[in-house]
Short mmCIF file of C-alpha atoms and ligand atoms in Angstrom, two decimals:
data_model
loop_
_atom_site.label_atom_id
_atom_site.label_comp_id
_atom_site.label_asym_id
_atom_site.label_seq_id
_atom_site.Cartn_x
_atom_site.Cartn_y
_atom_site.Cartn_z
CA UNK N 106 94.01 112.64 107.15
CA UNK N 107 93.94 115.30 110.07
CA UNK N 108 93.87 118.74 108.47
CA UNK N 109 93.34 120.84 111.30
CA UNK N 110 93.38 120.69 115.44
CA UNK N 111 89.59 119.96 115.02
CA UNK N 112 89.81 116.74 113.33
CA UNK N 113 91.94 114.95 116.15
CA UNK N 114 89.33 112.85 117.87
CA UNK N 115 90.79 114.13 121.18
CA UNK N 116 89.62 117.34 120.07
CA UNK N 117 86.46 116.11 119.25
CA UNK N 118 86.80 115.05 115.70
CA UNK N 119 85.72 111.72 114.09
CA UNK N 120 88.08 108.39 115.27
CA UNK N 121 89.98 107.29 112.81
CA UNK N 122 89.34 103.30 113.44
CA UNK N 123 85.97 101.94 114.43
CA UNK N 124 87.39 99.19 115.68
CA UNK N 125 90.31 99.19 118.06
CA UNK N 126 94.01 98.49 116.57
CA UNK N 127 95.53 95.77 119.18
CA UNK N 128 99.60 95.26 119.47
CA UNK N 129 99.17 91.64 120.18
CA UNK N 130 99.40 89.06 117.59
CA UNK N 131 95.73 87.25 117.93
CA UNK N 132 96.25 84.70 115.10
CA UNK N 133 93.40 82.20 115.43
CA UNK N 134 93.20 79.22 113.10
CA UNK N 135 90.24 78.75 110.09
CA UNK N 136 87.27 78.15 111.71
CA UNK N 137 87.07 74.37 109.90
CA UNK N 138 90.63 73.45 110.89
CA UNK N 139 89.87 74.11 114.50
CA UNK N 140 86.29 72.18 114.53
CA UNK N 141 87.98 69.40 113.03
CA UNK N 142 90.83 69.37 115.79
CA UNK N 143 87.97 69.71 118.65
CA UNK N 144 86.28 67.13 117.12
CA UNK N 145 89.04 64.80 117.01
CA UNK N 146 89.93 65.94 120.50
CA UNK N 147 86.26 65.27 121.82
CA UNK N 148 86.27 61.52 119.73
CA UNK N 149 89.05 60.56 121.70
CA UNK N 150 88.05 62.01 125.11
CA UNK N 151 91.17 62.38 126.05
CA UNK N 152 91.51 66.85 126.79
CA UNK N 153 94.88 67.01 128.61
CA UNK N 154 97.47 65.04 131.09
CA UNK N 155 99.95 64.82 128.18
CA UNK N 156 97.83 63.91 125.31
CA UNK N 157 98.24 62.83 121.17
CA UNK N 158 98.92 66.23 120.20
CA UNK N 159 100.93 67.72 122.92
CA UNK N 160 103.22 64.61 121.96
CA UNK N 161 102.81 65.82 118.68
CA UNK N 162 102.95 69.66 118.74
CA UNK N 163 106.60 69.19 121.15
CA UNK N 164 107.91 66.98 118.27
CA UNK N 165 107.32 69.84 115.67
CA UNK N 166 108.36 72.04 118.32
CA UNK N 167 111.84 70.32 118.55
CA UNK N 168 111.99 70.29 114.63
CA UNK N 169 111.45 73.43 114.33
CA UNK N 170 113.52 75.13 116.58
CA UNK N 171 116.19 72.28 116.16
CA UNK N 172 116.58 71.43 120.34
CA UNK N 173 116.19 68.30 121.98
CA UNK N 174 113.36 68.31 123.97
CA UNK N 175 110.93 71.45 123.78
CA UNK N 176 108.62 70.85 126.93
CA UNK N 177 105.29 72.54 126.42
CA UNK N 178 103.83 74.24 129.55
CA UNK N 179 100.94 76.59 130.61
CA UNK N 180 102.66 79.86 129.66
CA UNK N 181 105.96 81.08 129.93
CA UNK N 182 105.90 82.62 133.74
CA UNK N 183 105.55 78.96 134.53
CA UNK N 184 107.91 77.70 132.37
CA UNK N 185 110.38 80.50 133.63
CA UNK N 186 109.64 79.20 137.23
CA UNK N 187 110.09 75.79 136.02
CA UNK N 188 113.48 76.41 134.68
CA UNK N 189 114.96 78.29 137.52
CA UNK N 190 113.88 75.23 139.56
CA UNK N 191 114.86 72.26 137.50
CA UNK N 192 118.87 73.78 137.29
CA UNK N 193 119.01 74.46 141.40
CA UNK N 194 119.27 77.77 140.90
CA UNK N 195 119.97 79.50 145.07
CA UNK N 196 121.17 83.17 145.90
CA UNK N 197 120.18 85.65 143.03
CA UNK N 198 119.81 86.09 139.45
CA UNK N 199 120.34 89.06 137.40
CA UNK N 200 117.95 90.02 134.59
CA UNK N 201 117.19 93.32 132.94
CA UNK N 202 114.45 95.50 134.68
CA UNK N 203 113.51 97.13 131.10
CA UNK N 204 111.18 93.46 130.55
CA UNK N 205 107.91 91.98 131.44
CA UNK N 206 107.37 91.11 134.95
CA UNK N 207 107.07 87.45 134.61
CA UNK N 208 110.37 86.66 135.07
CA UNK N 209 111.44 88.36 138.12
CA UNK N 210 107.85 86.84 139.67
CA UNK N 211 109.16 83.46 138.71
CA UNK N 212 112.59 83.97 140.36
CA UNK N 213 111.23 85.28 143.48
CA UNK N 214 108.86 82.15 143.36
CA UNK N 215 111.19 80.03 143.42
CA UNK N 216 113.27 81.66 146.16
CA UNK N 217 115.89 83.59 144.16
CA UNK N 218 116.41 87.25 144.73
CA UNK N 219 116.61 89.26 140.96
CA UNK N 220 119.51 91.56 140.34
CA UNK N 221 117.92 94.48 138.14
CA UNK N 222 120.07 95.87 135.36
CA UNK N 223 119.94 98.39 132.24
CA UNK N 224 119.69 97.36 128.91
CA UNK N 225 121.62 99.10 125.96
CA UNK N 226 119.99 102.67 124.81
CA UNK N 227 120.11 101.58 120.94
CA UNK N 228 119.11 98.43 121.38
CA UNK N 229 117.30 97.47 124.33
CA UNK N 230 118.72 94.71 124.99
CA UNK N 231 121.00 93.63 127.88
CA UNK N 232 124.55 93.33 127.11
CA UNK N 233 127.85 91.30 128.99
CA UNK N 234 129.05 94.39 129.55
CA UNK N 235 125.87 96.00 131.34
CA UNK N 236 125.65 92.65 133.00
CA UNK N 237 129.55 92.89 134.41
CA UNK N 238 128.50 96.47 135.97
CA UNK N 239 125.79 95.06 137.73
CA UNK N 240 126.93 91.72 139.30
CA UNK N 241 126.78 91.24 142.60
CA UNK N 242 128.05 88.32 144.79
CA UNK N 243 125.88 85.17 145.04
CA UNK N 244 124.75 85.69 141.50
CA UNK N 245 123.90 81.95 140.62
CA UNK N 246 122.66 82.41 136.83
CA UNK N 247 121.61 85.15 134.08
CA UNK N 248 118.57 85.59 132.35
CA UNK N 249 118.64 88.10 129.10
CA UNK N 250 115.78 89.13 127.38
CA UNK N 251 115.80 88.17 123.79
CA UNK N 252 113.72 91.21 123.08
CA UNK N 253 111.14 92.77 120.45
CA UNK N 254 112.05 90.03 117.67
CA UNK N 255 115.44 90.58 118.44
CA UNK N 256 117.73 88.88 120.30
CA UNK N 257 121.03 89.33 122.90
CA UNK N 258 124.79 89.02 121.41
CA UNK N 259 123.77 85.30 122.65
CA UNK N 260 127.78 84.21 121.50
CA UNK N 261 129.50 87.26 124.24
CA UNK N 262 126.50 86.07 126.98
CA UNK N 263 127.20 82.34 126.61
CA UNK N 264 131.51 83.10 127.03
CA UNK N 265 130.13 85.80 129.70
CA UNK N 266 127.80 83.32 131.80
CA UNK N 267 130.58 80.15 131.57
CA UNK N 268 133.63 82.93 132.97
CA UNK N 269 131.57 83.63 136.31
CA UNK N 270 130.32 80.23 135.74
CA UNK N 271 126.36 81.42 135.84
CA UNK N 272 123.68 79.27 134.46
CA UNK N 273 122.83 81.14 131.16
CA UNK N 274 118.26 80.83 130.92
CA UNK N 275 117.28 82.72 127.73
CA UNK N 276 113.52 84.39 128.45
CA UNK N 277 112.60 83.92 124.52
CA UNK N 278 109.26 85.03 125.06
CA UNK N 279 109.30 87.47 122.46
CA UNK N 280 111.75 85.04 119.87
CA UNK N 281 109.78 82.26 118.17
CA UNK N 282 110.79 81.77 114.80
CA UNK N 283 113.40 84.21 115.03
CA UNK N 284 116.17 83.67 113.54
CA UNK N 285 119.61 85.33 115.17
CA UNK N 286 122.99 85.69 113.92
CA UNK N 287 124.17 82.09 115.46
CA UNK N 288 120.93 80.46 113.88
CA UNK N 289 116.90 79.83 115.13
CA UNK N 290 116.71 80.69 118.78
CA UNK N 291 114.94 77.83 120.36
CA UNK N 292 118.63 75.79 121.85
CA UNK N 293 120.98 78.62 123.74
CA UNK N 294 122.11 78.99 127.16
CA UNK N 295 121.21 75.98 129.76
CA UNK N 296 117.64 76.39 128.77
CA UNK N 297 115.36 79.14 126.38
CA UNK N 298 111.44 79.79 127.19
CA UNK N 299 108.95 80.86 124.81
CA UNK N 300 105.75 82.30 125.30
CA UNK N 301 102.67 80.86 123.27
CA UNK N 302 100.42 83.71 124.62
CA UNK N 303 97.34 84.82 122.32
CA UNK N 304 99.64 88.34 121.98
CA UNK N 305 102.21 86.15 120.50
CA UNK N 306 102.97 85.34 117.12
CA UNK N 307 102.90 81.50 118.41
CA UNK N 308 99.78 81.68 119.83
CA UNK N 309 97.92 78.77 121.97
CA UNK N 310 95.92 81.35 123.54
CA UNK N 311 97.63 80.48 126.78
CA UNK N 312 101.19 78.50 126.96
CA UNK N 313 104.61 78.22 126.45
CA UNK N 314 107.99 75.63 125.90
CA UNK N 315 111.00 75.27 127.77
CA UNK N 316 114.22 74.03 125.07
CA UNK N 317 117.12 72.97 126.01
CA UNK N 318 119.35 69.86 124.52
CA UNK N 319 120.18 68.80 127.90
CA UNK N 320 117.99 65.51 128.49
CA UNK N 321 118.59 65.34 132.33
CA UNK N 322 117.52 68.70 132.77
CA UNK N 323 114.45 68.36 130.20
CA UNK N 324 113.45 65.30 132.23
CA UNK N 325 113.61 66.89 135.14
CA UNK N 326 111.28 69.82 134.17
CA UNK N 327 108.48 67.12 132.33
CA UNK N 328 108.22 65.57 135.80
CA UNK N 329 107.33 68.75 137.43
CA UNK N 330 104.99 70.12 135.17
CA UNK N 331 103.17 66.81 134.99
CA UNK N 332 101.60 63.99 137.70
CA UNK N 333 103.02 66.28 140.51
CA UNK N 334 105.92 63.83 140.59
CA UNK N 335 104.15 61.07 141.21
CA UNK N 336 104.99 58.63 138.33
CA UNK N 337 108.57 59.72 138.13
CA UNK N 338 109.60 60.98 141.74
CA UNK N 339 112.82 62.34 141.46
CA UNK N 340 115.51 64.56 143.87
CA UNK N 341 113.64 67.49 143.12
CA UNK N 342 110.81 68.10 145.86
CA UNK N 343 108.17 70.65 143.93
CA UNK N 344 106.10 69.70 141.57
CA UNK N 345 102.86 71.90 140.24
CA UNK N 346 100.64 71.80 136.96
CA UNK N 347 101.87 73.40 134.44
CA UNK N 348 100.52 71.07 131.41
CA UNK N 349 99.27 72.72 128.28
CA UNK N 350 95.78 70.77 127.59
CA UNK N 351 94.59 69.19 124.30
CA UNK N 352 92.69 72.33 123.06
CA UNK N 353 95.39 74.44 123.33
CA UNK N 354 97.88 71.74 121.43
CA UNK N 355 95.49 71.93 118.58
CA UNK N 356 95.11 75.64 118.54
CA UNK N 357 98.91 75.79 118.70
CA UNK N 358 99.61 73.20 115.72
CA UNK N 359 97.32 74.93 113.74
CA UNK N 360 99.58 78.36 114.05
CA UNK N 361 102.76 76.62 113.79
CA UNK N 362 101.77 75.19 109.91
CA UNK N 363 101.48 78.94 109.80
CA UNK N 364 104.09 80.54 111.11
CA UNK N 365 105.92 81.98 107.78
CA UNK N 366 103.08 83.86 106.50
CA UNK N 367 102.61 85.19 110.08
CA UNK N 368 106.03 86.73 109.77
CA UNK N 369 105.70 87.75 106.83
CA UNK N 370 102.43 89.67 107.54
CA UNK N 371 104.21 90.74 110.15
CA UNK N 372 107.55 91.84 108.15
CA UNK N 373 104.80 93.89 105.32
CA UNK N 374 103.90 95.53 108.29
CA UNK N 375 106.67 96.59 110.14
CA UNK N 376 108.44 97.72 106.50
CA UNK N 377 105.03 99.85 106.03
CA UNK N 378 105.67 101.32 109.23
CA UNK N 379 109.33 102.00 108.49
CA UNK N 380 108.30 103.82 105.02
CA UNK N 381 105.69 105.87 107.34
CA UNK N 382 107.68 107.19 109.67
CA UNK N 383 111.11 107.36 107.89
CA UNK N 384 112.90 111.17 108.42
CA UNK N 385 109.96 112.41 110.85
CA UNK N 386 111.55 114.51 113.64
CA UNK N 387 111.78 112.62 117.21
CA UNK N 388 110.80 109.05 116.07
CA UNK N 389 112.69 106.45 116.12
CA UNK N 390 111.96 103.13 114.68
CA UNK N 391 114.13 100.07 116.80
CA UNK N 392 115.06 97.57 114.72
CA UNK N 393 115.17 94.37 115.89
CA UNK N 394 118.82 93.68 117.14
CA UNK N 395 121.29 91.01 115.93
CA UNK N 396 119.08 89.31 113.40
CA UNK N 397 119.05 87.06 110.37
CA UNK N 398 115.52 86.92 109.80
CA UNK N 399 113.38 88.43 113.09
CA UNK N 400 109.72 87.69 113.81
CA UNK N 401 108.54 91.27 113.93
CA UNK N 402 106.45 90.70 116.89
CA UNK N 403 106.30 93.84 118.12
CA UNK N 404 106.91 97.87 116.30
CA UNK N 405 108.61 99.65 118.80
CA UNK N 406 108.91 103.46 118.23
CA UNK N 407 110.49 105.77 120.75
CA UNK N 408 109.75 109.66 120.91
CA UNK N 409 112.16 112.02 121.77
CA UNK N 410 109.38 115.16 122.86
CA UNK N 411 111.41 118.27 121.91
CA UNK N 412 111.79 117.34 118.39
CA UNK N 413 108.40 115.34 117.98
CA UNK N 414 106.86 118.12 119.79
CA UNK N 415 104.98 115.87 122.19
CA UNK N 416 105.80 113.38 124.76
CA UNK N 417 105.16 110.02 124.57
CA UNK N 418 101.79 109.96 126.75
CA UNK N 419 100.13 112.84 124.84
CA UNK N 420 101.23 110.81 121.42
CA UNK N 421 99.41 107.63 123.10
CA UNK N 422 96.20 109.81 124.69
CA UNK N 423 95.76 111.21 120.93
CA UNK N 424 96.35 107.62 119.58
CA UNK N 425 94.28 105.78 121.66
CA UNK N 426 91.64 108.25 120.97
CA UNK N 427 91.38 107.58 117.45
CA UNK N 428 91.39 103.59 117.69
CA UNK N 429 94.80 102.96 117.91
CA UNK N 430 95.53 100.81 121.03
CA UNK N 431 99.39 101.95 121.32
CA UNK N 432 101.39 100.18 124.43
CA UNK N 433 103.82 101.46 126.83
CA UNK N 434 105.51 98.38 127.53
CA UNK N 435 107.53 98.22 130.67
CA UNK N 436 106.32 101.41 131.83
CA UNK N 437 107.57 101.17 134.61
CA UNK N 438 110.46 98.95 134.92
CA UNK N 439 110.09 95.97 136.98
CA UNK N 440 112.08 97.65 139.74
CA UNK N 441 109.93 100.51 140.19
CA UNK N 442 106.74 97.34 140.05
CA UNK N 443 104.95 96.58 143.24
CA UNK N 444 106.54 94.42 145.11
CA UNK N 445 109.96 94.78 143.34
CA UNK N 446 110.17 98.71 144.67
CA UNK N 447 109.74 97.74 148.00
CA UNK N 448 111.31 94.50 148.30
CA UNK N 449 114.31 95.85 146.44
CA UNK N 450 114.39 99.61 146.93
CA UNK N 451 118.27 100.42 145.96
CA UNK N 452 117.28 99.36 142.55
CA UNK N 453 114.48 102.25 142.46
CA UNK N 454 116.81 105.14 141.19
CA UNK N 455 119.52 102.83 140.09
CA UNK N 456 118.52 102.65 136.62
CA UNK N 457 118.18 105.61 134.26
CA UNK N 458 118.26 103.83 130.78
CA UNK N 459 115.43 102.21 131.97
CA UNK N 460 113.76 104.83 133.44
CA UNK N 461 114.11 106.71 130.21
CA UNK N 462 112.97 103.95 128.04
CA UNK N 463 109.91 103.75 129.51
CA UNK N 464 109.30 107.36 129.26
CA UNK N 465 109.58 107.51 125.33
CA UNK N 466 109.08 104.13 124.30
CA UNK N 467 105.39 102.88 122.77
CA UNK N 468 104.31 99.64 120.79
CA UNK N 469 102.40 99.71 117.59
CA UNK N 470 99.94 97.45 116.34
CA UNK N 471 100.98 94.49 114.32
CA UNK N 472 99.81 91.13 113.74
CA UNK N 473 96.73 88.88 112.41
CA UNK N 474 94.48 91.86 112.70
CA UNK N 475 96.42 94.50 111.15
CA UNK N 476 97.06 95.42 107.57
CA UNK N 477 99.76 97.64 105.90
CA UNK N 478 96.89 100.23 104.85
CA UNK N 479 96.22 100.14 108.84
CA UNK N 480 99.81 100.62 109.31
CA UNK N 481 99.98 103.50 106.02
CA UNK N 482 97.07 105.22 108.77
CA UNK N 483 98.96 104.92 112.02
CA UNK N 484 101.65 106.38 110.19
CA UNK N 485 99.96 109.61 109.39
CA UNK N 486 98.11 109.81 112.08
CA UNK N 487 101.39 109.81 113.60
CA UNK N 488 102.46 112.66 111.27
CA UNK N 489 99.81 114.48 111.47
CA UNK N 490 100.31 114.57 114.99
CA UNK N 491 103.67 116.07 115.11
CA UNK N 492 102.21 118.14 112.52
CA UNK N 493 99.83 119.67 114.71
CA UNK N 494 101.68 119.01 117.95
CA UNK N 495 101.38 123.09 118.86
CA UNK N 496 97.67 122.63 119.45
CA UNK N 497 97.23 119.28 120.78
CA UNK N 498 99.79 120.19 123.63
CA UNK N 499 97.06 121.81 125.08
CA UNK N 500 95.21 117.81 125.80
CA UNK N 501 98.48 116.96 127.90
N1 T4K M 676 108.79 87.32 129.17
C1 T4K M 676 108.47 88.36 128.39
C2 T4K M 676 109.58 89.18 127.80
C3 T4K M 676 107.15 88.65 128.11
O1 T4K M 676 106.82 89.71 127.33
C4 T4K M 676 106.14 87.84 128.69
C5 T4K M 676 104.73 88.14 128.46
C6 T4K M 676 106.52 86.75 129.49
C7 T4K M 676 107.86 86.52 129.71
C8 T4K M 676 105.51 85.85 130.12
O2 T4K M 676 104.76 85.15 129.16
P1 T4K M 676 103.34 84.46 129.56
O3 T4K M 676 103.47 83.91 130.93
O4 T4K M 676 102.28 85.52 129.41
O5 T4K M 676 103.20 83.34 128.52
C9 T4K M 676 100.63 90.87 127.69
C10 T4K M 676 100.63 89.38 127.78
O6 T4K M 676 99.70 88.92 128.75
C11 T4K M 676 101.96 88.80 128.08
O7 T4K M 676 101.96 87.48 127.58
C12 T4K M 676 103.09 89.58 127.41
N2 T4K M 676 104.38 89.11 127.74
C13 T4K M 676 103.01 91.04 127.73
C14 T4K M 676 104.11 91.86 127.09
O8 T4K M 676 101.78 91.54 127.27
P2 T4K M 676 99.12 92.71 128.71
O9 T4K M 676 98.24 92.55 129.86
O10 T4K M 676 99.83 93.97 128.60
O11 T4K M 676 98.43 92.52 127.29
P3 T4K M 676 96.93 92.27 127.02
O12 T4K M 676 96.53 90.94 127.51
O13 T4K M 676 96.22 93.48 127.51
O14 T4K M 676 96.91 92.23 125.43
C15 T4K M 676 97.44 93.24 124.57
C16 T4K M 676 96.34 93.75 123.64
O15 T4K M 676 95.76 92.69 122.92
C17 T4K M 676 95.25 94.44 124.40
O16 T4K M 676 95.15 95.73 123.85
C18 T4K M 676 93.99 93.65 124.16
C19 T4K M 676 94.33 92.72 123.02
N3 T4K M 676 93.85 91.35 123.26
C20 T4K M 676 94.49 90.57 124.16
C21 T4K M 676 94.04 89.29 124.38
C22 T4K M 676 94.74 88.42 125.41
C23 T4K M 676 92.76 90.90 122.55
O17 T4K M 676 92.19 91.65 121.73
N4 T4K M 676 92.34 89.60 122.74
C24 T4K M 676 92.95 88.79 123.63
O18 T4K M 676 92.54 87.62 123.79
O19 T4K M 676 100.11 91.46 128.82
#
């Protein structure tokens, strides 16, 4: 509890955490689970190029997030990249700019020019409707964000993407074991992409899956992540390495046997959170959008300064001074990112939702690491800031 100006560590007072509060996930598996895995892994001698429990971890994959073929890959930039390629994808795509960078990088990769749009104020999200403002010609396909542990209206994209006939790629990144309105993400649009990075709540320290229930195009992306094309050439003339190894199967197994009582560690959490910072003037809690059951990957607050009596940055400078390892994802907007601003500059002031977003918008932890009494501290801390917010103004 802060009592007065002098406690705040930025004003010199004691931190509040000795050890940092992340926002990522960082589930790692019992110790003896994952010696027994390495050891199995280092029996064999057989550490990547497709191997028993890559085979094994895409079958659970596909069983799990009831799709086809789940095609594991080094991380999700790559399986972005992958995707764009495998469905031909030529001209431009349109994606929000409110998102991580990854997927514009993988479009321009692959030789498509992105299409920046908003995303809905409430929400976050992209909507059809945002999306019809922003299309331009030569728009080949559509990527929404299924964002924060939420997810897109993904009914109103699909009958959105099929009327201007646009390939429909979910980026997922954010959406494993989420569950939206029209059941488990994992099989919408041409093709979804997850992200099994160590922030994640399915975590293989680095890697990903592309879904999709279409076996041609599934095919076609297993024979460019793998062999470079050279045991199964086909039309498609790249290739790279983009195989997940045996060490990061195991690691990802492991979490997968685990992935209810993630989200429900996660769920305690986020509900702390909610209790925390219920009624306190100029915080908003998003909840995650257009859910069954979400994943609660990420606690999203937004600050609106006049009534918090702070802006965003001063809330994270006093934060991160006490421990607390707050984020200010997208600050700021892929189209204001080097190289987006300058090789797409009529996007710069094009987008004010965005621009506002990332203004007021900050992540909290959650995850492995964290604990509702963490949470039940971040919260006042959180009050006690905007209780003291007259004095603190002066660390700005
Ligand atoms: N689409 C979306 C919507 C995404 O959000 C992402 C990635 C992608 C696509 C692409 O997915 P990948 O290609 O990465 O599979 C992180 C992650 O690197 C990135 O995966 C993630 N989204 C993005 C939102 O955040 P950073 O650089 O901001 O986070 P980082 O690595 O600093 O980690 C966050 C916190 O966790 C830090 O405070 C430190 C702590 N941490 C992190 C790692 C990796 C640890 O304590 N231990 C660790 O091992 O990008």
């Amino acid at each position: 509890m802060k009592n007065c100006l002098s406690d705040f560590a930025l004003a010199g007072g004691t931190r509040e955490f000795s050890a940092e509060q992340h926002v990522g996930q960082l589930y790692f598996p019992e110790w003896a689970q994952y010696e027994a895995a390495m050891r199995g892994i280092i029996d064999r001698q057989y550490y990547t190029n497709h191997g028993p429990l890559v085979r094994e971890l895409e079958a659970r994959l596909e069983d799990f997030l009831r799709v086809k073929n789940a095609v594991t890959v080094t991380n999700a930039t790559l399986g972005l990249y992958l995707a764009y390629l495998a469905l031909g994808l030529e001209g431009k795509i349109l994606m929000p700019s409110f998102t991580f960078i990854a997927a514009a990088q993988a479009a321009v990769l692959t030789g498509l020019d992105p299409v920046f749009c908003d995303v809905d104020p409430g929400t976050h999200q992209m909507t059809p409707a945002i999306a019809e403002q922003a299309l331009e010609s030569n728009v080949s396909a559509v990527c929404p964000v299924n964002l924060w542990g939420g997810t897109v209206d993904i009914p109103a994209f699909d009958d959105w993407a099929r009327s201007h006939g646009l390939s429909l790629i979910f980026d997922s990144a954010h959406g494993f074991g989420v569950e939206s309105t029209e059941g488990r993400l994992g099989r919408f649009g041409r093709a979804e992409v997850f992200s099994f990075h160590a922030t994640k709540i399915m975590s293989a320290t680095e890697g990903g899956c592309v879904c999709t229930d279409d076996d041609e195009l599934a095919e076609r992306i297993r024979n460019m992540r793998s062999n470079y094309g050279i045991r199964r050439p086909t039309s498609v003339r790249l290739t790279v390495n983009a195989r997940l190894s045996e060490a990061q199967a195991a690691i990802a197994l492991l979490n997968l046997d685990r992935i209810d009582q993630h989200i429900a560690c996660n769920r305690a959490i986020f509900e702390t959170y909610r209790s925390a910072l219920e009624a306190l003037p100029g915080v908003r809690l998003v909840e995650p959008s257009n859910v069954s059951r979400s994943n609660y990957q990420y606690v999203v607050i937004e600050i609106a300064e006049e009534l918090f009596g702070m802006s965003r940055d001063l809330l994270w400078s006093v934060l991160r001074a006490e421990g607390v390892r707050a984020r200010r994802y997208f600050k700021p907007g892929i189209h204001r990112s080097v190289p987006f601003d300058r090789m797409y500059p009529h996007y710069v002031e094009a987008l004010p939702v965005t621009d506002a977003l990332c203004n007021t918008v900050l992540q909290l932890p959650i995850g492995a690491l964290g604990t509702t009494e963490d949470a039940e501290r971040i919260g006042a801390l959180i009050r006690d800031a905007h209780a003291h917010a007259d004095g603190l103004r002066a660390y700005g």
